[in-house]
Coordinates of C-alpha atoms and ligand atoms in Angstrom, one line a residue:
M1 CA 139.4 123.8 91.1
D2 CA 138.6 126.6 88.6
K3 CA 139.4 124.8 85.4
Q4 CA 136.8 122.6 83.9
L5 CA 138.5 119.6 82.3
K6 CA 136.8 118.0 79.2
L7 CA 136.4 114.6 77.6
L8 CA 138.4 113.9 74.5
I9 CA 136.4 112.5 71.5
G10 CA 137.7 112.4 68.0
G11 CA 140.3 115.0 68.6
S12 CA 137.9 117.5 70.2
L13 CA 137.7 118.4 73.9
A14 CA 134.0 118.0 74.8
D15 CA 131.6 118.6 77.7
G16 CA 129.8 115.7 79.2
G17 CA 126.6 114.8 77.3
A18 CA 125.2 113.4 80.5
G19 CA 126.2 116.5 82.7
T20 CA 128.8 116.4 85.3
F21 CA 129.5 114.7 88.6
D22 CA 131.5 115.6 91.8
V23 CA 135.1 114.6 92.3
V24 CA 135.9 114.4 96.0
N25 CA 139.2 115.1 97.6
P26 CA 139.7 112.2 100.0
A27 CA 141.6 114.3 102.4
T28 CA 138.5 116.5 103.1
G29 CA 135.7 114.2 102.0
K30 CA 134.4 117.2 100.0
A31 CA 133.9 117.8 96.3
F32 CA 136.6 120.0 94.8
A33 CA 135.9 119.7 91.1
Q34 CA 133.3 118.6 88.5
C35 CA 133.9 115.9 86.0
P36 CA 132.1 115.7 82.6
K37 CA 130.0 112.6 82.4
A38 CA 129.8 111.0 79.0
S39 CA 126.5 109.9 77.5
E40 CA 126.1 106.6 75.8
A41 CA 126.0 108.5 72.5
Q42 CA 129.4 109.9 73.3
L43 CA 130.7 106.4 74.1
D44 CA 129.6 105.4 70.6
E45 CA 131.2 108.5 69.1
A46 CA 134.5 107.8 70.9
V47 CA 134.6 104.2 69.7
A48 CA 133.6 105.3 66.1
A49 CA 136.4 108.0 66.2
A50 CA 138.9 105.4 67.4
K51 CA 137.8 103.0 64.6
A52 CA 137.9 105.7 62.0
A53 CA 141.5 106.7 63.0
F54 CA 142.7 103.2 63.1
P55 CA 143.7 102.5 59.5
A56 CA 145.8 105.6 59.1
W57 CA 147.4 105.1 62.5
A58 CA 148.2 101.5 61.8
A59 CA 149.7 102.5 58.5
T60 CA 151.8 105.2 60.1
D61 CA 155.5 104.4 60.3
A62 CA 156.3 102.8 63.7
G63 CA 159.1 105.3 64.2
E64 CA 156.6 108.2 63.8
R65 CA 154.3 106.6 66.3
G66 CA 157.2 106.1 68.7
A67 CA 158.2 109.8 68.3
M68 CA 154.7 110.8 69.4
L69 CA 155.1 108.8 72.5
A70 CA 158.3 110.6 73.2
K71 CA 156.5 113.9 72.7
L72 CA 153.8 112.8 75.2
A73 CA 156.6 111.9 77.7
D74 CA 158.2 115.3 77.2
A75 CA 154.9 117.2 77.6
L76 CA 154.1 115.2 80.7
E77 CA 157.5 115.9 82.2
A78 CA 157.1 119.6 81.5
R79 CA 154.0 119.6 83.7
V80 CA 155.0 117.2 86.5
A81 CA 154.2 119.6 89.3
E82 CA 150.7 120.4 87.9
F83 CA 149.9 116.7 87.3
A84 CA 151.2 115.7 90.7
S85 CA 149.2 118.4 92.5
L86 CA 146.0 117.3 90.8
L87 CA 146.8 113.6 91.4
T88 CA 147.2 114.3 95.2
M89 CA 143.9 116.2 95.2
E90 CA 141.9 113.5 93.5
Q91 CA 143.8 110.4 94.7
G92 CA 145.2 111.4 98.1
K93 CA 148.8 110.2 97.9
P94 CA 151.5 112.4 99.4
T95 CA 153.0 114.9 96.8
R96 CA 156.3 113.1 96.7
Q97 CA 154.6 109.8 95.7
A98 CA 152.5 111.7 93.2
M99 CA 155.6 113.1 91.6
G100 CA 157.0 109.6 91.6
E101 CA 153.9 108.4 89.7
I102 CA 154.1 111.1 87.1
I103 CA 157.9 110.8 86.5
G104 CA 157.5 107.0 86.5
S105 CA 154.8 107.4 83.8
T106 CA 157.3 109.3 81.6
Y107 CA 159.7 106.3 81.9
V108 CA 156.9 104.0 80.8
L109 CA 156.1 106.1 77.7
R110 CA 159.8 106.3 76.8
A111 CA 160.3 102.6 77.3
F112 CA 158.1 101.9 74.3
V113 CA 159.4 104.7 71.9
D114 CA 161.8 102.5 70.1
K115 CA 159.9 99.2 70.3
R116 CA 159.1 97.5 67.0
V117 CA 157.2 94.4 66.2
E118 CA 159.2 92.7 63.4
P119 CA 158.2 89.6 61.4
V120 CA 159.8 86.4 62.8
V121 CA 161.1 83.8 60.3
L122 CA 160.3 80.5 61.9
R123 CA 161.6 78.4 59.0
D124 CA 163.6 79.1 55.8
K125 CA 164.8 76.0 54.0
G126 CA 164.8 75.0 50.4
G127 CA 162.5 77.8 49.3
K128 CA 160.0 76.9 52.0
T129 CA 159.4 79.7 54.5
V130 CA 157.2 80.1 57.6
T131 CA 157.0 83.7 58.9
E132 CA 155.0 85.1 61.8
H133 CA 153.8 88.6 61.2
R134 CA 152.0 90.8 63.7
T135 CA 149.3 93.4 63.1
P136 CA 147.5 95.7 65.4
L137 CA 144.1 94.7 66.7
G138 CA 142.0 97.9 66.2
V139 CA 140.3 99.8 69.0
V140 CA 141.5 99.1 72.5
A141 CA 139.1 99.8 75.4
A142 CA 141.4 100.7 78.4
I143 CA 139.7 100.7 81.8
T144 CA 141.8 101.8 84.8
P145 CA 141.4 101.8 88.6
W146 CA 141.8 104.7 91.1
N147 CA 145.1 103.8 92.8
Y148 CA 147.6 104.8 90.1
P149 CA 145.4 106.5 87.5
V150 CA 148.2 108.0 85.4
M151 CA 150.6 105.0 85.6
M152 CA 147.8 102.6 84.7
L153 CA 146.9 104.7 81.7
V154 CA 150.4 104.9 80.2
Q155 CA 151.1 101.2 80.8
K156 CA 148.2 100.6 78.4
L157 CA 148.6 103.5 76.0
A158 CA 152.3 103.2 75.2
P159 CA 152.3 99.5 74.0
A160 CA 148.9 99.9 72.3
L161 CA 149.8 103.0 70.3
V162 CA 153.4 102.0 69.3
T163 CA 152.0 98.8 67.8
G164 CA 149.4 100.8 65.8
N165 CA 146.2 100.4 67.8
T166 CA 143.8 103.3 68.8
M167 CA 142.2 103.6 72.2
V168 CA 139.2 104.7 74.2
L169 CA 140.1 105.1 77.9
K170 CA 137.6 105.1 80.7
P171 CA 139.2 106.0 84.1
A172 CA 137.8 105.2 87.5
P173 CA 135.0 107.6 88.5
T174 CA 136.8 108.7 91.7
T175 CA 140.1 109.7 89.9
P176 CA 139.2 110.9 86.4
L177 CA 140.8 114.3 86.4
T178 CA 144.5 113.4 85.8
S179 CA 143.3 111.3 82.8
L180 CA 141.4 114.3 81.4
L181 CA 144.5 116.5 81.9
F182 CA 146.5 113.9 80.1
A183 CA 143.9 113.9 77.3
E184 CA 144.2 117.7 76.9
L185 CA 148.0 117.3 76.5
A186 CA 147.5 114.3 74.1
S187 CA 145.0 116.3 72.0
E188 CA 147.9 118.6 70.9
I189 CA 150.2 115.7 70.0
L190 CA 148.2 112.7 68.6
P191 CA 146.1 112.6 65.5
A192 CA 142.4 113.0 66.1
G193 CA 140.7 109.8 67.2
V194 CA 143.8 107.9 68.1
F195 CA 143.2 108.4 71.8
N196 CA 139.8 109.2 73.3
V197 CA 138.8 109.6 76.9
I198 CA 135.3 109.3 78.3
C199 CA 134.3 109.4 82.0
D200 CA 131.4 107.7 83.8
E201 CA 130.0 107.1 87.2
N202 CA 130.6 103.3 87.0
D203 CA 127.8 103.0 84.4
L204 CA 129.7 102.9 81.1
G205 CA 132.4 100.2 81.7
G206 CA 130.2 97.3 80.8
K207 CA 128.9 99.1 77.7
L208 CA 132.4 99.9 76.6
T209 CA 133.6 96.3 77.0
A210 CA 130.5 95.0 75.1
H211 CA 130.8 97.5 72.3
P212 CA 131.1 95.7 68.9
G213 CA 133.6 98.3 67.7
V214 CA 136.1 97.3 70.4
A215 CA 138.7 94.7 69.5
K216 CA 140.6 94.4 72.8
I217 CA 140.0 95.2 76.4
A218 CA 142.9 96.1 78.6
F219 CA 141.5 96.2 82.2
T220 CA 143.1 96.9 85.5
G221 CA 140.9 96.7 88.6
S222 CA 139.4 94.3 91.1
T223 CA 139.0 90.6 90.5
A224 CA 135.2 90.9 90.9
T225 CA 134.9 93.4 88.0
G226 CA 137.6 91.6 86.0
K227 CA 135.3 88.5 85.9
K228 CA 132.5 90.7 84.5
V229 CA 134.9 92.1 81.9
M230 CA 136.0 88.5 80.9
A231 CA 132.4 87.4 80.5
S232 CA 131.6 90.5 78.4
A233 CA 134.6 89.8 76.2
A234 CA 133.4 86.2 75.6
A235 CA 130.5 87.2 73.5
M236 CA 132.7 88.3 70.6
V237 CA 135.9 86.4 71.7
K238 CA 137.6 89.8 72.2
R239 CA 141.2 89.9 73.2
V240 CA 141.4 90.7 76.9
T241 CA 144.2 91.5 79.4
L242 CA 143.2 91.5 83.0
E243 CA 145.4 92.9 85.8
L244 CA 143.4 92.2 89.0
G245 CA 143.7 92.1 92.7
G246 CA 146.4 90.5 94.9
N247 CA 147.1 89.4 98.4
D248 CA 150.9 89.4 98.3
A249 CA 152.8 87.6 101.0
A250 CA 156.2 88.7 102.3
I251 CA 158.2 85.8 103.7
V252 CA 161.0 86.7 106.1
L253 CA 163.8 84.1 106.4
D254 CA 165.6 83.5 109.7
D255 CA 169.0 84.8 108.7
I256 CA 168.1 88.5 108.4
D257 CA 168.0 91.4 110.9
A258 CA 164.5 91.8 112.2
K259 CA 164.7 95.6 112.5
A260 CA 166.2 96.2 109.1
V261 CA 163.6 94.0 107.3
A262 CA 160.7 95.5 109.3
K263 CA 161.5 98.9 107.7
K264 CA 161.4 97.5 104.2
I265 CA 158.3 95.6 104.8
Y266 CA 156.6 98.5 106.4
E267 CA 157.3 100.6 103.2
G268 CA 156.2 97.8 100.9
A269 CA 152.9 97.6 102.8
M270 CA 152.1 101.3 103.5
T271 CA 153.2 103.2 100.3
N272 CA 150.2 104.9 98.7
A273 CA 148.3 104.0 102.0
G274 CA 148.6 100.3 101.0
Q275 CA 146.5 100.9 97.8
I276 CA 148.8 99.0 95.5
C277 CA 147.9 95.8 93.7
V278 CA 151.4 94.5 94.7
A279 CA 151.6 96.0 98.1
I280 CA 152.7 93.6 100.8
K281 CA 149.4 92.4 102.3
R282 CA 150.5 89.7 104.7
A283 CA 153.9 89.3 106.4
Y284 CA 155.2 85.9 107.6
V285 CA 158.0 86.0 110.2
P286 CA 159.9 83.2 111.9
A287 CA 158.8 82.5 115.5
N288 CA 162.2 83.4 117.0
M289 CA 162.1 86.9 115.3
Y290 CA 158.4 87.5 115.6
D291 CA 158.3 89.8 118.7
A292 CA 161.3 91.9 117.6
F293 CA 159.8 92.3 114.1
C294 CA 156.4 93.2 115.5
E295 CA 157.8 95.7 117.9
E296 CA 159.8 97.5 115.1
I297 CA 157.1 97.6 112.5
A298 CA 154.6 98.9 115.1
R299 CA 157.1 101.6 116.0
L300 CA 157.4 102.6 112.4
A301 CA 153.6 102.7 112.0
N302 CA 153.3 104.9 115.0
E303 CA 155.8 107.3 113.6
A304 CA 153.8 107.9 110.4
I305 CA 152.6 111.4 109.7
V306 CA 149.0 110.7 108.5
D307 CA 147.5 113.8 106.9
D308 CA 146.5 115.5 103.7
G309 CA 148.9 114.4 101.0
S310 CA 149.4 118.0 99.9
K311 CA 150.9 119.0 103.3
Q312 CA 154.7 118.8 103.5
G313 CA 155.9 116.0 105.6
T314 CA 152.8 113.7 105.2
T315 CA 154.0 110.1 104.9
V316 CA 150.6 108.4 104.6
G317 CA 147.6 110.1 102.9
P318 CA 143.9 109.1 103.1
I319 CA 142.2 106.1 101.6
Q320 CA 141.1 107.1 98.2
N321 CA 137.3 106.8 98.5
R322 CA 134.5 106.4 101.0
Q323 CA 133.6 102.9 99.9
Q324 CA 137.1 101.6 100.3
F325 CA 137.5 103.4 103.6
E326 CA 134.4 101.6 104.9
K327 CA 135.7 98.3 103.7
V328 CA 139.1 98.8 105.4
K329 CA 137.4 99.8 108.7
E330 CA 135.3 96.7 108.5
L331 CA 138.4 94.5 108.0
V332 CA 140.1 96.2 111.0
E333 CA 137.1 95.7 113.2
D334 CA 137.0 92.0 112.3
A335 CA 140.7 91.7 112.9
K336 CA 140.2 93.1 116.4
L337 CA 138.0 90.2 117.2
H338 CA 140.6 87.6 116.2
G339 CA 144.0 89.1 116.7
K340 CA 145.9 91.9 118.5
V341 CA 146.2 95.4 117.1
I342 CA 149.6 96.8 118.0
A343 CA 149.5 100.0 116.0
G344 CA 146.7 102.2 114.6
G345 CA 143.3 100.5 114.5
E346 CA 141.1 103.5 114.7
A347 CA 140.1 105.8 111.8
L348 CA 141.1 109.4 112.5
D349 CA 138.3 111.6 113.9
R350 CA 138.4 114.3 111.2
D351 CA 137.0 114.9 107.8
G352 CA 138.4 112.8 105.0
Y353 CA 139.1 109.0 104.9
F354 CA 142.0 108.5 107.2
M355 CA 143.1 105.2 108.6
P356 CA 146.6 105.3 110.3
P357 CA 149.0 102.5 109.5
T358 CA 147.6 99.6 111.4
I359 CA 149.6 96.4 112.4
V360 CA 147.8 93.3 113.6
R361 CA 149.5 90.3 115.2
A362 CA 148.4 86.9 116.2
L363 CA 145.6 86.5 113.6
P364 CA 144.6 83.0 112.5
D365 CA 145.1 82.2 108.7
D366 CA 141.4 82.2 108.1
A367 CA 140.9 85.7 109.4
R368 CA 139.4 88.0 106.8
L369 CA 142.4 90.4 106.9
V370 CA 144.6 87.5 106.0
R371 CA 142.4 86.0 103.3
E372 CA 141.0 89.1 101.6
E373 CA 142.7 91.9 99.8
Q374 CA 142.6 94.8 102.3
F375 CA 143.9 97.5 99.8
G376 CA 144.6 99.9 102.6
P377 CA 147.2 100.7 105.3
V378 CA 146.7 97.6 107.4
L379 CA 149.1 94.7 107.7
P380 CA 148.7 91.3 109.4
V381 CA 152.0 89.9 110.8
L382 CA 151.9 86.1 111.0
K383 CA 154.2 83.7 112.8
Y384 CA 155.8 80.5 111.3
D385 CA 158.0 77.7 112.3
D386 CA 158.6 75.7 109.2
I387 CA 159.6 77.0 105.8
D388 CA 157.6 74.4 103.7
D389 CA 154.6 75.1 105.8
V390 CA 154.9 78.9 105.3
I391 CA 155.3 78.5 101.5
A392 CA 152.0 76.4 101.5
R393 CA 150.3 79.1 103.6
A394 CA 151.5 81.9 101.3
N395 CA 150.2 79.9 98.3
A396 CA 146.9 79.1 99.9
S397 CA 145.2 82.0 98.2
E398 CA 142.9 82.6 95.2
Y399 CA 145.2 85.4 94.3
G400 CA 148.7 85.1 92.7
L401 CA 149.9 88.6 91.8
G402 CA 153.2 89.3 93.6
G403 CA 155.1 88.5 96.7
S404 CA 158.5 88.8 98.3
V405 CA 161.2 86.8 100.1
W406 CA 163.7 88.4 102.4
G407 CA 167.0 86.8 103.4
K408 CA 170.7 87.2 103.6
D409 CA 171.4 83.9 101.8
L410 CA 170.4 84.9 98.3
T411 CA 170.5 81.3 96.9
R412 CA 168.1 80.1 99.6
A413 CA 165.9 83.1 99.3
T414 CA 165.7 82.7 95.5
E415 CA 164.9 79.0 96.0
V416 CA 162.0 79.9 98.2
A417 CA 160.9 82.6 95.7
Q418 CA 160.6 80.0 93.0
K419 CA 158.1 78.1 95.0
I420 CA 155.7 81.0 95.4
D421 CA 152.8 80.7 92.9
T422 CA 152.5 84.3 91.7
G423 CA 153.3 86.3 88.6
T424 CA 156.2 88.1 90.2
V425 CA 158.2 87.4 93.4
W426 CA 160.8 89.9 94.5
V427 CA 163.8 88.9 96.6
N428 CA 165.0 91.6 99.1
Q429 CA 163.0 94.3 97.3
Y430 CA 159.4 95.3 96.7
L431 CA 157.3 97.1 94.1
A432 CA 160.1 96.9 91.6
I433 CA 158.0 97.2 88.5
D434 CA 159.9 98.0 85.3
P435 CA 158.3 98.7 82.0
R436 CA 160.8 96.4 80.3
I437 CA 159.9 93.4 82.5
P438 CA 156.6 91.5 81.9
F439 CA 154.1 91.8 84.7
R440 CA 151.2 89.4 85.2
G441 CA 149.1 87.6 87.7
S442 CA 148.6 83.9 88.3
K443 CA 145.3 82.4 89.5
Q444 CA 142.5 85.0 90.0
S445 CA 145.0 87.9 89.9
G446 CA 144.8 88.2 86.1
L447 CA 145.1 86.9 82.6
G448 CA 147.7 87.8 80.1
T449 CA 150.6 90.1 80.5
E450 CA 151.2 93.8 80.7
L451 CA 154.6 95.5 80.0
G452 CA 157.8 94.1 78.5
D453 CA 157.9 92.8 74.9
E454 CA 155.4 90.1 75.9
G455 CA 152.9 92.6 77.1
M456 CA 153.3 94.7 74.0
L457 CA 152.6 91.6 71.8
E458 CA 149.2 91.3 73.5
Y459 CA 148.2 94.4 71.5
T460 CA 148.8 92.5 68.2
Q461 CA 147.4 89.5 66.3
A462 CA 149.9 87.0 65.0
H463 CA 149.6 85.7 61.5
I464 CA 151.6 82.8 60.2
V465 CA 152.4 82.9 56.5
N466 CA 153.5 79.4 55.5
A467 CA 154.8 79.3 51.9
V468 CA 156.3 76.5 49.7
P469 CA 157.2 76.6 46.0
F470 CA 154.3 75.5 43.8
E471 CA 154.8 72.0 42.4
D472 CA 153.2 71.2 39.0
A473 CA 153.0 67.5 39.5
Ligands
NAD1 P1 137.2 98.3 90.2 O1 137.2 96.9 89.7 O2 136.1 98.7 91.2 O3 137.1 99.3 89.1 C1 138.1 99.3 88.0 C2 137.5 100.0 86.8 O4 136.5 99.2 86.3 C3 136.9 101.4 87.1 O5 137.2 102.2 86.0 C4 135.4 101.1 87.0 O6 134.6 102.2 86.7 C5 135.3 100.0 86.0 N1 134.1 99.2 86.0 C6 133.2 99.0 87.0 N2 132.3 98.1 86.6 C7 132.6 97.7 85.3 C8 132.1 96.7 84.4 N3 131.0 96.0 84.7 N4 132.7 96.5 83.3 C9 133.9 97.2 83.0 N5 134.4 98.1 83.8 C10 133.8 98.3 85.0 O7 138.6 98.4 90.9 P2 139.1 99.6 91.8 O8 138.5 99.5 93.1 O9 139.1 100.9 91.0 O10 140.7 99.3 91.9 C11 141.2 98.5 92.9 C12 141.5 97.1 92.5 O11 142.4 97.2 91.3 C13 142.3 96.3 93.5 O12 141.7 95.0 93.5 C14 143.7 96.2 93.0 O13 144.5 95.1 93.4 C15 143.5 96.2 91.5 N6 144.7 96.6 90.8 C16 145.4 95.7 90.1 C17 146.5 96.1 89.4 C18 147.3 95.1 88.6 O14 148.2 95.5 87.8 N7 147.1 93.8 88.8 C19 147.0 97.4 89.5 C20 146.2 98.3 90.2 C21 145.1 97.9 90.8

C-alpha cells in the first residue's frame, strides 16, 4: 500500500510518535502497510483534545450533531469500494462481506441522525414536578476488536456523538487501517478534537482506560480483556459498556427439514470465517435428524471456496491473525481426539492463515471446542434427545451473548427461545443485528447495552430534578 495513513489528534492528521508497525494481510501472512504507532504523549494529547472539544460539542444543537453523522454516512458511502478493499486486505473477509460491513456501517450512522435525548417528566401534580434530564458524559474511550473494525467503530461513535460526547478510538492492532481511513474522512467533517484515533501494538489500551480524562469506556473484545477493562474502570467508577465473547448455541427442533436448516446454520457459523461474536458456535440437532444434518452441513463445508478474500468467488477468507489461527488449529487438534471431523480439519498448506470450514460430530459436551469460543470456521454438531435437556446444555456456559432456535412451529420455537439465557435469541434467522434494537450479553458476555435507545442512553448521565413549591410555614 503506497498511502501512509495517519493518526487523528485534535483535528490534525499525525505521524506516530512511537514510529510505525507492520500491518499483515492474513491472506499472505506478509506485511502490506505500515501503521503509525502512537506514543503515550500522543495518547495524552488525544484525550486532552477530546476534553477540550467537549463543552462546545455538548452545547451544539443535537440536530447539527446528527447532521454531521449524516455527512459521515454520505462520505463513507461515497468511498465504499475503497474502504471494502482495504478492509479485505487487513481483515481478510471476502469483498462482498467487506462491502456489507461498510454499507451496514452507513445504516448505523444514519440510524442515530435523528435521535434525541429529551427530558422525561416523571411526575407533574399540584405544582410538584419530577423530571429526568440527561447530559453527555465527556470523553469516551472506544476500544474495538479485529473482526468488524468499521462496524464496531460506528456502533460506538454514532450514539456517543449524537448525545454530545467526544471520543478517542483505539482500534485493534491487526486491523487499524480502516479506522485511520475513517479518521481521515471524519477530519473533514467533525470539529477538531471531537473524534480522535490513536493506534498501538496492544500497549495503550490499559493506559487509555485508566486515563483520568476519560469518563466512559465503550469496549468490544474478548471476555479476558473485558475483565481487565472493568477492573481499570473501577478505580474512578467510570461508566463502562462491555461487549465480549460468546458461544452461541443453535437449537434445531424436530419439525424442520434437516437439509434446509443445515444451510442456514452453515452460513451462521461460517460468515467472516466464523469470527463473529454472535456466530453460531455450537449446533444441537435431534437424534433422528442428526445424520442427515451432518451429511448436508459437511457437504456445504466441502463446497466452500477458501481463498484470498479479494479474489472473486471466495466464500471463506483467512483467519484474521496468526495468534487466532494457532488457537483455532489447537482447538481442531483437540477435537480430533474426542470427536469425528467430517469436513475440513487441516489448515491449508499455503501462505496466510487458512483453515477450511471444519465440521466435527460426536464430541462430548466437555470438549474444548464445545465449551470455549472458537472464533473461527469450525463448528461442533451435537446430538440431543430431550428438549429440556438440550436447553440446559445450551445454557451451561459462562457466555450468554446470542443464540438461535430453528423450527416450523413458531410458537414452540419462540417458547424455547425464551428459555435461552442470552442477550439475544433469534428464531429462524441469525446475525440479525439492527441498530434500532438493543444488543447486549448476559453472564460473562458483557455488561450494559449497545445500540437502540437503551444503548444510546449509556452515553448519558441521568439527573433527576425534583421540585416542589416553597412553603413558608
Ligand atoms: P481482544 O480482547 O484481544 O482485543 C480487543 C481490543 O482490546 C483491542 O483493541 C486490543 O488492543 C485492546 N486491548 C488489549 N489489551 C487491553 C487492555 N489491557 N485494556 C484495554 N484494551 C486492551 O479481542 P479481539 O481478539 O480483538 O476480538 C475478538 C473477541 O471480541 C472475541 O471474543 C469476540 O467474541 C469479541 N467480540 C464481541 C462482540 C460483541 O459485540 N459482544 C463483537 C465483536 C467481537
